[in-house]
């Protein structure tokens, strides 16, 4: 099977851009990624477009704006895991020898407020008011607190850490540090999660260029290997934690790594309890120890496994279709030593990206240099 | 609950979703779930095929809405259509036969909610719609 490399990455800042369309955002990110790879546009064999609510054939609209006429365009929707899924699928095209170069662009423009329109209109969950993302995480948080003694302070530390990281990221939506008190005293959204423990809804775009390992690149040393990935859904007897754990193990196996190899993680901190759970699911710490893991400092920029140096969903923002792609952007610039003020002292050799979303979907990618 | 049943009979109230609850022979509330006829896996709300063994041979089963709170939260900012109805308490309940049900918890102060507490199902008015009460199964402390 062909080796897949990430040859180029690009982003549009995340935030609110009422004067720009999703096509404008996606175009900026895609042009930046292709220029970063140093490849000519006629090398691109396929465009994967990750988005959840931009309408029919949004990827074809973006391809048109990029001047990419005539190539196959695949639109990918997998809730919050759309971006990771799109890269996973694009890598499959290269591994299968279908194309040598794939452009993946993730983008989204989102309405303000709690995400609505989840699930089937008129279903039990819809009519009963159960499809509330903060509430689903609120249930997870109460359970974790009850079972393992995780504290609201430990959860709030996730927000403090990620906002602090976001201050250093020019692409982040919120470049403002917050204190533990501010996080805990912000208004309650779904107990015990306060507003500053919930990611914002945002506009943004990110892009990556994947290539077959035999492709001649102008800067081969800047390429990072897409070592393995997996996409999963929940089983009849499982929950969100089980699917993330199982999907991570599948990705690690595909990449021939173990959790002890991981030196950087970008994970799905849509809500602070999520990041604590993901420490456990991704194997960074034993089950039940996630709260103590952040409290002991292991996941901060100078810790043994920095998590969400980009600022994560909490601070960088969470345009749904963008997130999984933006995570790879962060991993790649950190692995290249190009992350500027937030550059990790030790340039990671192995990084993991993880997203999970509505209806029990999870996706995990492994990058290596 | 008898007033709600009366309103349902007269058409002054409607069920939140068709076929989601029923009254047992003894007149008490039941949840309309599914049971796989091949592997006996039970679930709520109803499914078209079995998620455990893939069988399409699914039967209806009336579940007794009694169990313990597995987790809970208070929704203080809901989806658009629930804007005027917050805050409301959601609970995930483990029924005595192992089925998980998520619904509202009523008649319990937030500070009194405990994981592990016993609850039972009851019919309640969830909201008003086009001049009629919309009724669904909720939990209350047992
Ligand atoms: Zn079955």
Tab-separated table of C-alpha atoms and ligand atoms in Angstrom:
chain	number	residue	atom	x	y	z
A	1	UNK	CA	0.000	0.000	0.000
A	2	UNK	CA	1.220	3.495	-0.830
A	3	UNK	CA	2.640	5.726	1.876
A	4	UNK	CA	0.472	8.813	2.375
A	5	UNK	CA	2.102	12.130	3.235
A	6	UNK	CA	0.625	15.440	4.307
A	7	UNK	CA	2.556	17.758	1.995
A	8	UNK	CA	0.785	21.041	2.638
A	9	UNK	CA	-1.540	22.691	5.153
A	10	UNK	CA	-3.473	25.966	5.203
A	11	UNK	CA	-6.084	27.792	7.254
A	12	UNK	CA	-8.429	30.709	7.281
A	13	UNK	CA	-8.795	32.203	10.780
A	14	UNK	CA	-11.787	30.996	12.801
A	15	UNK	CA	-14.378	33.492	14.016
A	16	UNK	CA	-17.417	35.373	12.708
A	17	UNK	CA	-17.185	36.608	9.133
A	18	UNK	CA	-20.584	37.953	8.135
A	19	UNK	CA	-19.140	39.493	4.963
A	20	UNK	CA	-17.641	36.232	3.690
A	21	UNK	CA	-19.270	33.110	2.251
A	22	UNK	CA	-18.149	29.567	3.011
A	23	UNK	CA	-16.651	29.607	-0.476
A	24	UNK	CA	-14.469	32.588	0.443
A	25	UNK	CA	-13.224	30.880	3.619
A	26	UNK	CA	-12.582	27.536	1.913
A	27	UNK	CA	-10.731	29.171	-0.970
A	28	UNK	CA	-8.293	30.978	1.334
A	29	UNK	CA	-7.487	27.756	3.231
A	30	UNK	CA	-7.167	25.628	0.086
A	31	UNK	CA	-4.894	28.068	-1.751
A	32	UNK	CA	-2.686	28.307	1.345
A	33	UNK	CA	-2.417	24.495	1.572
A	34	UNK	CA	-1.574	24.014	-2.107
A	35	UNK	CA	1.018	26.811	-1.997
A	36	UNK	CA	2.464	25.334	1.201
A	37	UNK	CA	2.877	21.984	-0.564
A	38	UNK	CA	4.539	23.763	-3.484
A	39	UNK	CA	2.637	21.626	-5.985
A	40	UNK	CA	0.993	22.791	-9.171
A	41	UNK	CA	-2.802	22.795	-9.290
A	42	UNK	CA	-2.902	20.295	-12.143
A	43	UNK	CA	-1.401	17.653	-9.827
A	44	UNK	CA	-4.595	17.540	-7.766
A	45	UNK	CA	-6.586	14.429	-8.610
A	46	UNK	CA	-9.531	14.746	-6.246
A	47	UNK	CA	-11.117	17.256	-3.870
A	48	UNK	CA	-12.702	16.088	-0.622
A	49	UNK	CA	-14.991	18.721	0.918
A	50	UNK	CA	-15.944	18.379	4.588
A	51	UNK	CA	-18.991	20.320	5.772
A	52	UNK	CA	-22.258	19.577	7.550
A	53	UNK	CA	-24.711	22.356	6.710
A	54	UNK	CA	-23.524	24.219	3.629
A	55	UNK	CA	-26.000	22.619	1.288
A	56	UNK	CA	-25.954	20.370	-1.730
A	57	UNK	CA	-22.661	20.131	-3.639
A	58	UNK	CA	-20.921	22.810	-1.589
A	59	UNK	CA	-17.628	21.084	-2.452
A	60	UNK	CA	-18.296	21.569	-6.167
A	61	UNK	CA	-18.866	25.287	-5.534
A	62	UNK	CA	-15.503	25.484	-3.784
A	63	UNK	CA	-13.829	23.528	-6.593
A	64	UNK	CA	-15.261	26.056	-9.053
A	65	UNK	CA	-13.823	28.976	-7.076
A	66	UNK	CA	-10.449	27.221	-6.974
A	67	UNK	CA	-10.474	26.677	-10.735
A	68	UNK	CA	-10.415	22.914	-10.144
A	69	UNK	CA	-12.677	21.990	-13.015
A	70	UNK	CA	-13.089	18.416	-14.166
A	71	UNK	CA	-11.742	16.448	-11.192
A	72	UNK	CA	-13.886	14.273	-8.925
A	73	UNK	CA	-15.291	16.110	-5.902
A	74	UNK	CA	-16.537	14.182	-2.857
A	75	UNK	CA	-18.622	15.868	-0.154
A	76	UNK	CA	-18.230	14.348	3.327
A	77	UNK	CA	-20.682	14.809	6.210
A	78	UNK	CA	-19.972	12.976	9.478
A	79	UNK	CA	-21.058	15.560	12.064
A	80	UNK	CA	-18.157	16.921	14.133
A	81	UNK	CA	-15.960	14.116	12.781
A	82	UNK	CA	-16.444	15.186	9.141
A	83	UNK	CA	-12.954	16.650	8.698
A	84	UNK	CA	-11.082	13.645	10.083
A	85	UNK	CA	-13.333	11.365	8.054
A	86	UNK	CA	-12.634	13.308	4.843
A	87	UNK	CA	-8.861	12.964	5.343
A	88	UNK	CA	-9.276	9.275	6.180
A	89	UNK	CA	-11.183	8.785	2.928
A	90	UNK	CA	-8.785	10.882	0.843
A	91	UNK	CA	-5.886	8.780	2.187
A	92	UNK	CA	-7.747	5.671	1.042
A	93	UNK	CA	-7.894	7.028	-2.508
A	94	UNK	CA	-4.121	7.493	-2.500
A	95	UNK	CA	-3.443	4.106	-0.885
A	96	UNK	CA	-5.597	2.465	-3.525
A	97	UNK	CA	-3.602	4.155	-6.269
A	98	UNK	CA	-6.626	6.033	-7.553
A	99	UNK	CA	-4.879	9.419	-7.366
A	100	UNK	CA	-1.463	10.692	-6.280
A	101	UNK	CA	-2.577	14.038	-4.856
A	102	UNK	CA	-5.749	14.802	-2.919
A	103	UNK	CA	-6.883	18.177	-1.598
A	104	UNK	CA	-9.060	18.077	1.519
A	105	UNK	CA	-10.853	21.241	2.565
A	106	UNK	CA	-13.045	21.511	5.659
A	107	UNK	CA	-15.279	24.554	6.070
A	108	UNK	CA	-18.389	25.769	7.814
A	109	UNK	CA	-20.430	28.875	8.510
A	110	UNK	CA	-22.638	28.342	11.548
A	111	UNK	CA	-25.644	30.128	13.058
A	112	UNK	CA	-25.254	31.412	16.622
A	113	UNK	CA	-26.456	29.526	19.710
A	114	UNK	CA	-26.835	25.881	20.623
A	115	UNK	CA	-26.636	23.644	17.549
A	116	UNK	CA	-30.129	22.738	16.405
A	117	UNK	CA	-31.448	20.478	13.696
A	118	UNK	CA	-29.756	17.358	15.056
A	119	UNK	CA	-31.392	14.031	14.374
A	120	UNK	CA	-34.654	13.352	12.632
A	121	UNK	CA	-37.332	16.055	12.896
A	122	UNK	CA	-40.371	14.697	14.720
A	123	UNK	CA	-38.435	11.875	16.406
A	124	UNK	CA	-38.779	11.131	20.143
A	125	UNK	CA	-35.405	12.801	20.851
A	126	UNK	CA	-36.284	15.861	18.786
A	127	UNK	CA	-39.772	16.391	20.206
A	128	UNK	CA	-38.658	15.741	23.798
A	129	UNK	CA	-35.824	18.314	23.621
A	130	UNK	CA	-33.119	15.677	24.130
A	131	UNK	CA	-30.944	16.637	21.130
A	132	UNK	CA	-28.902	19.228	23.001
A	133	UNK	CA	-25.161	18.695	22.651
A	134	UNK	CA	-24.223	20.429	25.942
A	135	UNK	CA	-26.781	18.219	27.730
A	136	UNK	CA	-25.317	15.012	26.282
A	137	UNK	CA	-21.931	16.084	27.664
A	138	UNK	CA	-23.563	17.207	30.903
A	139	UNK	CA	-24.758	13.620	31.364
A	140	UNK	CA	-21.226	12.344	30.732
A	141	UNK	CA	-19.794	14.877	33.203
A	142	UNK	CA	-22.169	13.997	36.053
A	143	UNK	CA	-21.458	10.291	35.540
A	144	UNK	CA	-17.676	10.810	35.558
A	145	UNK	CA	-17.862	12.974	38.680
A	146	UNK	CA	-19.992	10.364	40.425
A	147	UNK	CA	-17.928	7.365	39.390
A	148	UNK	CA	-14.375	8.732	39.636
A	149	UNK	CA	-14.555	11.839	41.789
A	150	UNK	CA	-13.682	14.158	38.911
A	151	UNK	CA	-14.214	17.768	40.007
A	152	UNK	CA	-15.672	20.838	38.333
A	153	UNK	CA	-12.300	22.524	38.896
A	154	UNK	CA	-10.519	19.793	36.913
A	155	UNK	CA	-12.986	20.234	34.050
A	156	UNK	CA	-12.620	24.016	34.149
A	157	UNK	CA	-8.829	23.627	33.889
A	158	UNK	CA	-9.340	22.269	30.355
A	159	UNK	CA	-10.900	25.601	29.392
A	160	UNK	CA	-8.149	27.573	31.138
A	161	UNK	CA	-5.405	25.566	29.392
A	162	UNK	CA	-6.948	25.694	25.934
A	163	UNK	CA	-7.761	29.392	26.094
A	164	UNK	CA	-4.196	30.049	27.212
A	165	UNK	CA	-2.931	28.080	24.202
A	166	UNK	CA	-5.304	29.920	21.882
A	167	UNK	CA	-3.830	33.279	22.872
A	168	UNK	CA	-0.730	32.167	20.987
A	169	UNK	CA	-2.589	30.985	17.855
A	170	UNK	CA	-3.210	33.680	15.224
A	171	UNK	CA	-5.980	31.521	13.703
A	172	UNK	CA	-7.941	31.117	16.962
A	173	UNK	CA	-11.389	32.645	17.462
A	174	UNK	CA	-10.816	33.598	21.110
A	175	UNK	CA	-7.321	34.861	21.785
A	176	UNK	CA	-8.055	35.699	25.384
A	177	UNK	CA	-6.931	33.877	28.525
A	178	UNK	CA	-9.547	33.008	31.141
A	179	UNK	CA	-9.095	32.256	34.842
A	180	UNK	CA	-10.459	29.251	36.697
A	181	UNK	CA	-12.886	31.570	38.520
A	182	UNK	CA	-14.130	33.095	35.256
A	183	UNK	CA	-14.767	29.638	33.825
A	184	UNK	CA	-16.632	28.417	36.897
A	185	UNK	CA	-18.618	31.628	37.315
A	186	UNK	CA	-19.720	31.955	33.693
A	187	UNK	CA	-23.402	31.123	33.228
A	188	UNK	CA	-24.532	27.517	33.491
A	189	UNK	CA	-25.484	25.900	30.141
A	190	UNK	CA	-26.030	22.243	31.087
A	191	UNK	CA	-25.029	21.330	34.638
A	192	UNK	CA	-22.182	21.131	35.504
A	193	UNK	CA	-20.936	22.714	32.254
A	194	UNK	CA	-20.710	26.499	32.214
A	195	UNK	CA	-20.587	28.671	29.094
A	196	UNK	CA	-16.773	28.895	29.122
A	197	UNK	CA	-16.654	25.077	29.056
A	198	UNK	CA	-18.600	24.912	25.789
A	199	UNK	CA	-16.957	25.578	22.436
A	200	UNK	CA	-18.350	28.451	20.396
A	201	UNK	CA	-20.142	28.051	17.077
A	202	UNK	CA	-17.950	29.545	14.402
A	203	UNK	CA	-17.059	30.205	10.789
A	204	UNK	CA	-13.780	28.914	9.409
A	205	UNK	CA	-11.896	26.705	7.000
A	206	UNK	CA	-8.780	24.540	6.884
A	207	UNK	CA	-7.168	22.480	4.162
A	208	UNK	CA	-4.525	19.810	3.716
A	209	UNK	CA	-2.824	18.325	0.666
A	210	UNK	CA	-2.238	14.576	0.827
A	211	UNK	CA	0.179	12.924	-1.589
A	212	UNK	CA	1.450	9.506	-2.496
A	213	UNK	CA	4.841	9.033	-0.784
A	214	UNK	CA	6.576	8.682	-4.141
A	215	UNK	CA	5.489	12.156	-5.283
A	216	UNK	CA	8.386	14.520	-5.966
A	217	UNK	CA	7.992	17.402	-3.526
A	218	UNK	CA	9.884	20.732	-3.529
A	219	UNK	CA	10.320	20.486	0.269
A	220	UNK	CA	10.203	16.779	1.147
A	221	UNK	CA	11.518	17.347	4.688
A	222	UNK	CA	8.436	19.399	5.552
A	223	UNK	CA	6.101	16.505	4.717
A	224	UNK	CA	4.583	14.492	7.541
A	225	UNK	CA	3.333	10.928	7.197
A	226	UNK	CA	-0.396	10.157	7.553
A	227	UNK	CA	0.430	6.900	9.305
A	228	UNK	CA	-3.037	5.490	9.914
A	229	UNK	CA	-6.617	6.422	10.687
A	230	UNK	CA	-9.997	4.958	11.523
A	231	UNK	CA	-13.660	5.945	11.661
A	232	UNK	CA	-16.187	4.283	13.966
A	233	UNK	CA	-19.731	4.414	15.245
A	234	UNK	CA	-21.390	3.339	18.473
A	235	UNK	CA	-22.531	-0.244	19.041
A	236	UNK	CA	-25.808	-1.389	20.570
A	237	UNK	CA	-24.212	-1.675	23.999
A	238	UNK	CA	-21.688	1.162	23.939
A	239	UNK	CA	-21.424	4.883	24.563
A	240	UNK	CA	-19.402	7.801	23.185
A	241	UNK	CA	-16.340	6.758	25.208
A	242	UNK	CA	-16.369	3.216	23.912
A	243	UNK	CA	-16.524	4.274	20.267
A	244	UNK	CA	-13.685	6.780	20.673
A	245	UNK	CA	-11.541	4.172	22.455
A	246	UNK	CA	-12.239	1.452	19.884
A	247	UNK	CA	-11.618	3.830	16.967
A	248	UNK	CA	-8.347	5.041	18.521
A	249	UNK	CA	-7.125	1.447	18.910
A	250	UNK	CA	-7.956	0.768	15.245
A	251	UNK	CA	-6.039	3.875	14.133
A	252	UNK	CA	-3.062	2.985	16.365
A	253	UNK	CA	-3.003	-0.498	14.892
A	254	UNK	CA	-3.111	0.883	11.344
A	255	UNK	CA	-0.177	3.160	12.227
A	256	UNK	CA	1.663	0.496	14.288
A	257	UNK	CA	1.932	2.743	17.318
A	258	UNK	CA	0.860	2.538	20.938
A	259	UNK	CA	-0.392	5.293	23.237
A	260	UNK	CA	3.091	5.532	24.793
A	261	UNK	CA	4.422	6.873	21.461
A	262	UNK	CA	2.095	9.883	21.379
A	263	UNK	CA	3.766	13.262	21.859
A	264	UNK	CA	0.962	15.575	20.767
A	265	UNK	CA	-2.828	15.293	20.703
A	266	UNK	CA	-5.473	17.485	19.097
A	267	UNK	CA	-8.758	16.143	20.454
A	268	UNK	CA	-12.443	16.968	20.495
A	269	UNK	CA	-12.772	19.354	23.442
A	270	UNK	CA	-16.209	20.635	22.360
A	271	UNK	CA	-17.008	20.474	26.083
A	272	UNK	CA	-14.383	20.316	28.817
A	273	UNK	CA	-15.474	16.910	30.130
A	274	UNK	CA	-14.888	15.611	26.596
A	275	UNK	CA	-11.174	16.331	26.745
A	276	UNK	CA	-10.879	14.587	30.127
A	277	UNK	CA	-12.676	11.538	28.745
A	278	UNK	CA	-10.511	11.576	25.613
A	279	UNK	CA	-7.304	11.377	27.711
A	280	UNK	CA	-8.654	8.047	28.936
A	281	UNK	CA	-10.129	6.819	25.647
A	282	UNK	CA	-6.933	7.633	23.717
A	283	UNK	CA	-4.869	5.767	26.327
A	284	UNK	CA	-2.944	8.778	27.649
A	285	UNK	CA	-3.942	7.836	31.200
A	286	UNK	CA	-5.917	5.034	32.915
A	287	UNK	CA	-9.728	5.111	32.989
A	288	UNK	CA	-11.012	7.486	35.636
A	289	UNK	CA	-7.721	9.385	35.909
A	290	UNK	CA	-8.455	12.091	33.313
A	291	UNK	CA	-9.270	14.801	35.833
A	292	UNK	CA	-6.070	14.262	37.766
A	293	UNK	CA	-4.099	14.026	34.485
A	294	UNK	CA	-4.749	17.678	33.613
A	295	UNK	CA	-4.451	18.786	37.222
A	296	UNK	CA	-0.935	17.299	37.324
A	297	UNK	CA	-0.027	19.365	34.264
A	298	UNK	CA	0.665	16.529	31.804
A	299	UNK	CA	-1.372	17.995	28.928
A	300	UNK	CA	-0.253	21.630	29.099
A	301	UNK	CA	2.170	23.040	26.493
A	302	UNK	CA	5.167	22.027	28.645
A	303	UNK	CA	3.667	18.712	29.804
A	304	UNK	CA	4.598	15.206	28.699
A	305	UNK	CA	1.692	14.970	26.201
A	306	UNK	CA	0.513	18.445	25.191
A	307	UNK	CA	-3.179	18.328	24.233
A	308	UNK	CA	-4.784	20.971	22.007
A	309	UNK	CA	-1.833	23.358	21.673
A	310	UNK	CA	-3.926	25.103	18.983
A	311	UNK	CA	-6.430	26.152	21.644
A	312	UNK	CA	-8.717	23.300	20.665
A	313	UNK	CA	-12.384	23.704	19.919
A	314	UNK	CA	-12.728	25.781	23.093
A	315	UNK	CA	-10.539	28.615	21.846
A	316	UNK	CA	-9.697	28.051	18.187
A	317	UNK	CA	-13.430	27.518	17.621
A	318	UNK	CA	-15.485	24.740	16.074
A	319	UNK	CA	-16.784	25.239	12.556
A	320	UNK	CA	-17.980	21.613	12.333
A	321	UNK	CA	-16.631	20.693	8.904
A	322	UNK	CA	-13.320	22.441	9.561
A	323	UNK	CA	-12.284	21.002	12.905
A	324	UNK	CA	-10.731	17.648	11.959
A	325	UNK	CA	-8.744	19.324	9.181
A	326	UNK	CA	-7.590	22.193	11.423
A	327	UNK	CA	-6.351	19.624	13.956
A	328	UNK	CA	-4.071	18.171	11.272
A	329	UNK	CA	-2.905	21.689	10.407
A	330	UNK	CA	-1.824	22.119	14.036
A	331	UNK	CA	-0.146	18.726	14.261
A	332	UNK	CA	1.817	19.334	11.058
A	333	UNK	CA	3.097	22.815	11.956
A	334	UNK	CA	4.113	21.547	15.413
A	335	UNK	CA	5.920	18.552	13.902
A	336	UNK	CA	7.741	20.845	11.448
A	337	UNK	CA	8.716	23.321	14.167
A	338	UNK	CA	6.701	26.079	12.478
A	339	UNK	CA	4.156	26.782	15.224
A	340	UNK	CA	5.555	30.160	16.223
A	341	UNK	CA	4.837	31.333	19.777
A	342	UNK	CA	3.090	28.103	20.722
A	343	UNK	CA	5.799	25.817	19.301
A	344	UNK	CA	6.422	22.838	21.566
A	345	UNK	CA	10.029	22.676	22.768
A	346	UNK	CA	10.228	19.074	21.625
A	347	UNK	CA	8.987	18.810	18.038
A	348	UNK	CA	6.621	15.832	18.179
A	349	UNK	CA	7.445	12.706	16.171
A	350	UNK	CA	4.008	11.138	16.654
A	351	UNK	CA	0.749	13.091	16.868
A	352	UNK	CA	-2.869	11.990	17.136
A	353	UNK	CA	-5.987	13.853	16.043
A	354	UNK	CA	-9.443	12.893	17.288
A	355	UNK	CA	-12.981	14.075	16.635
A	356	UNK	CA	-16.326	12.706	17.753
A	357	UNK	CA	-19.846	13.795	17.061
A	358	UNK	CA	-23.572	13.489	17.137
A	359	UNK	CA	-25.114	10.014	16.890
A	360	UNK	CA	-21.997	8.253	18.146
A	361	UNK	CA	-19.403	8.881	15.427
A	362	UNK	CA	-15.667	9.046	16.135
A	363	UNK	CA	-12.599	9.437	13.931
A	364	UNK	CA	-8.905	9.246	14.786
A	365	UNK	CA	-5.778	9.979	12.723
A	366	UNK	CA	-2.100	9.329	13.446
A	367	UNK	CA	0.705	11.458	11.999
A	368	UNK	CA	4.411	10.676	12.129
A	369	UNK	CA	7.637	12.259	10.986
B	1	UNK	CA	-52.355	11.628	35.340
B	2	UNK	CA	-56.070	10.862	34.955
B	3	UNK	CA	-56.750	14.458	33.855
B	4	UNK	CA	-54.135	14.098	31.128
B	5	UNK	CA	-55.663	10.804	29.976
B	6	UNK	CA	-59.042	12.511	29.851
B	7	UNK	CA	-57.583	15.354	27.729
B	8	UNK	CA	-55.971	12.811	25.405
B	9	UNK	CA	-59.341	11.059	24.993
B	10	UNK	CA	-61.130	14.313	24.213
B	11	UNK	CA	-58.423	15.485	21.805
B	12	UNK	CA	-57.427	18.437	24.011
B	13	UNK	CA	-53.990	16.877	24.303
B	14	UNK	CA	-51.806	14.917	21.872
B	15	UNK	CA	-48.926	12.482	22.456
B	16	UNK	CA	-45.469	13.993	21.839
B	17	UNK	CA	-44.764	11.227	19.310
B	18	UNK	CA	-47.227	8.581	18.118
B	19	UNK	CA	-46.921	5.154	19.763
B	20	UNK	CA	-44.293	6.114	22.346
B	21	UNK	CA	-46.315	5.163	25.424
B	22	UNK	CA	-49.372	3.104	26.313
B	23	UNK	CA	-51.420	2.287	29.371
B	24	UNK	CA	-50.970	-1.204	30.807
B	25	UNK	CA	-53.912	-3.446	31.664
B	26	UNK	CA	-53.692	-2.193	35.251
B	27	UNK	CA	-54.040	1.400	34.008
B	28	UNK	CA	-50.431	2.381	34.703
B	29	UNK	CA	-47.972	3.903	32.238
B	30	UNK	CA	-45.867	1.736	29.923
B	31	UNK	CA	-43.148	2.772	27.453
B	32	UNK	CA	-43.539	1.411	23.927
B	33	UNK	CA	-40.225	-0.248	23.164
B	34	UNK	CA	-38.924	-2.941	20.851
B	35	UNK	CA	-37.843	-6.506	21.540
B	36	UNK	CA	-35.833	-8.559	19.096
B	37	UNK	CA	-37.679	-11.827	18.525
B	38	UNK	CA	-34.388	-13.586	17.812
B	39	UNK	CA	-32.028	-12.423	20.588
B	40	UNK	CA	-34.490	-10.744	23.000
B	41	UNK	CA	-32.525	-7.458	23.018
B	42	UNK	CA	-34.830	-4.685	24.235
B	43	UNK	CA	-34.613	-0.974	23.525
B	44	UNK	CA	-36.498	2.325	23.729
B	45	UNK	CA	-37.651	4.148	21.671
B	46	UNK	CA	-38.635	1.575	19.057
B	47	UNK	CA	-36.223	0.427	16.325
B	48	UNK	CA	-36.788	-1.150	12.915
B	49	UNK	CA	-34.059	-3.790	13.174
B	50	UNK	CA	-31.989	-5.276	15.987
B	51	UNK	CA	-28.715	-3.434	16.683
B	52	UNK	CA	-27.283	-6.496	18.410
B	53	UNK	CA	-27.997	-9.381	16.021
B	54	UNK	CA	-29.228	-7.531	12.882
B	55	UNK	CA	-32.522	-9.412	12.896
B	56	UNK	CA	-35.450	-7.690	11.232
B	57	UNK	CA	-37.845	-9.702	13.335
B	58	UNK	CA	-38.715	-7.005	15.860
B	59	UNK	CA	-41.725	-7.063	18.124
B	60	UNK	CA	-43.323	-4.428	20.303
B	61	UNK	CA	-42.835	-4.613	24.053
B	62	UNK	CA	-44.382	-2.522	26.819
B	63	UNK	CA	-41.679	-1.546	29.298
B	64	UNK	CA	-42.342	-0.797	32.945
B	65	UNK	CA	-40.928	2.715	33.495
B	66	UNK	CA	-39.212	2.029	36.801
B	67	UNK	CA	-35.505	2.246	37.393
B	68	UNK	CA	-32.590	4.241	38.727
B	69	UNK	CA	-30.982	7.485	37.550
B	70	UNK	CA	-27.758	6.690	35.673
B	71	UNK	CA	-26.948	10.358	35.064
B	72	UNK	CA	-28.626	13.750	34.848
B	73	UNK	CA	-28.183	17.324	33.708
B	74	UNK	CA	-30.133	20.573	33.725
B	75	UNK	CA	-30.662	22.122	30.296
B	76	UNK	CA	-30.490	25.895	30.733
B	77	UNK	CA	-29.986	26.789	27.074
B	78	UNK	CA	-31.935	24.553	24.750
B	79	UNK	CA	-32.534	24.325	21.038
B	80	UNK	CA	-34.525	27.205	19.527
B	81	UNK	CA	-37.932	25.559	19.929
B	82	UNK	CA	-37.269	25.009	23.668
B	83	UNK	CA	-36.135	28.582	24.348
B	84	UNK	CA	-39.116	29.463	26.543
B	85	UNK	CA	-39.138	26.104	28.304
B	86	UNK	CA	-35.745	26.094	30.026
B	87	UNK	CA	-34.556	25.116	32.515
B	88	UNK	CA	-35.543	21.462	32.354
B	89	UNK	CA	-33.905	18.418	33.893
B	90	UNK	CA	-32.872	15.454	31.739
B	91	UNK	CA	-32.155	12.045	33.220
B	92	UNK	CA	-30.767	8.862	31.744
B	93	UNK	CA	-32.567	6.066	33.527
B	94	UNK	CA	-31.616	2.420	33.673
B	95	UNK	CA	-34.898	0.497	33.751
B	96	UNK	CA	-35.144	-2.647	35.832
B	97	UNK	CA	-34.896	-4.820	32.717
B	98	UNK	CA	-31.682	-3.077	31.592
B	99	UNK	CA	-33.117	-0.705	28.974
B	100	UNK	CA	-31.771	2.880	28.994
B	101	UNK	CA	-34.288	5.692	28.645
B	102	UNK	CA	-33.568	9.411	28.439
B	103	UNK	CA	-36.381	11.763	29.415
B	104	UNK	CA	-37.241	14.678	31.663
B	105	UNK	CA	-37.240	14.501	35.451
B	106	UNK	CA	-40.062	16.355	37.177
B	107	UNK	CA	-41.081	17.020	40.771
B	108	UNK	CA	-37.517	17.019	42.092
B	109	UNK	CA	-35.367	19.947	43.183
B	110	UNK	CA	-32.082	20.115	41.266
B	111	UNK	CA	-30.059	19.843	44.471
B	112	UNK	CA	-31.933	16.686	45.442
B	113	UNK	CA	-31.125	14.751	42.255
B	114	UNK	CA	-28.734	11.863	42.852
B	115	UNK	CA	-27.269	9.273	40.553
B	116	UNK	CA	-28.695	5.975	41.784
B	117	UNK	CA	-32.011	7.404	42.983
B	118	UNK	CA	-35.175	5.457	42.139
B	119	UNK	CA	-37.624	6.980	39.680
B	120	UNK	CA	-40.848	5.968	37.989
B	121	UNK	CA	-42.567	7.086	34.809
B	122	UNK	CA	-45.537	9.378	34.610
B	123	UNK	CA	-47.360	11.269	31.872
B	124	UNK	CA	-46.820	15.017	31.869
B	125	UNK	CA	-47.575	18.036	29.714
B	126	UNK	CA	-44.340	19.020	27.963
B	127	UNK	CA	-45.503	22.148	26.132
B	128	UNK	CA	-48.484	23.654	24.318
B	129	UNK	CA	-48.807	23.478	20.559
B	130	UNK	CA	-51.597	24.913	18.415
B	131	UNK	CA	-53.900	25.177	21.412
B	132	UNK	CA	-53.332	21.634	22.607
B	133	UNK	CA	-51.157	20.166	25.325
B	134	UNK	CA	-48.327	17.958	24.112
B	135	UNK	CA	-47.979	15.001	26.462
B	136	UNK	CA	-45.053	12.647	26.971
B	137	UNK	CA	-43.560	10.175	29.443
B	138	UNK	CA	-41.337	11.756	32.111
B	139	UNK	CA	-39.803	10.472	35.333
B	140	UNK	CA	-40.559	11.500	38.895
B	141	UNK	CA	-38.928	10.335	42.145
B	142	UNK	CA	-40.305	6.905	43.099
C	1	LIG	ZN1	-31.454	-9.328	18.067
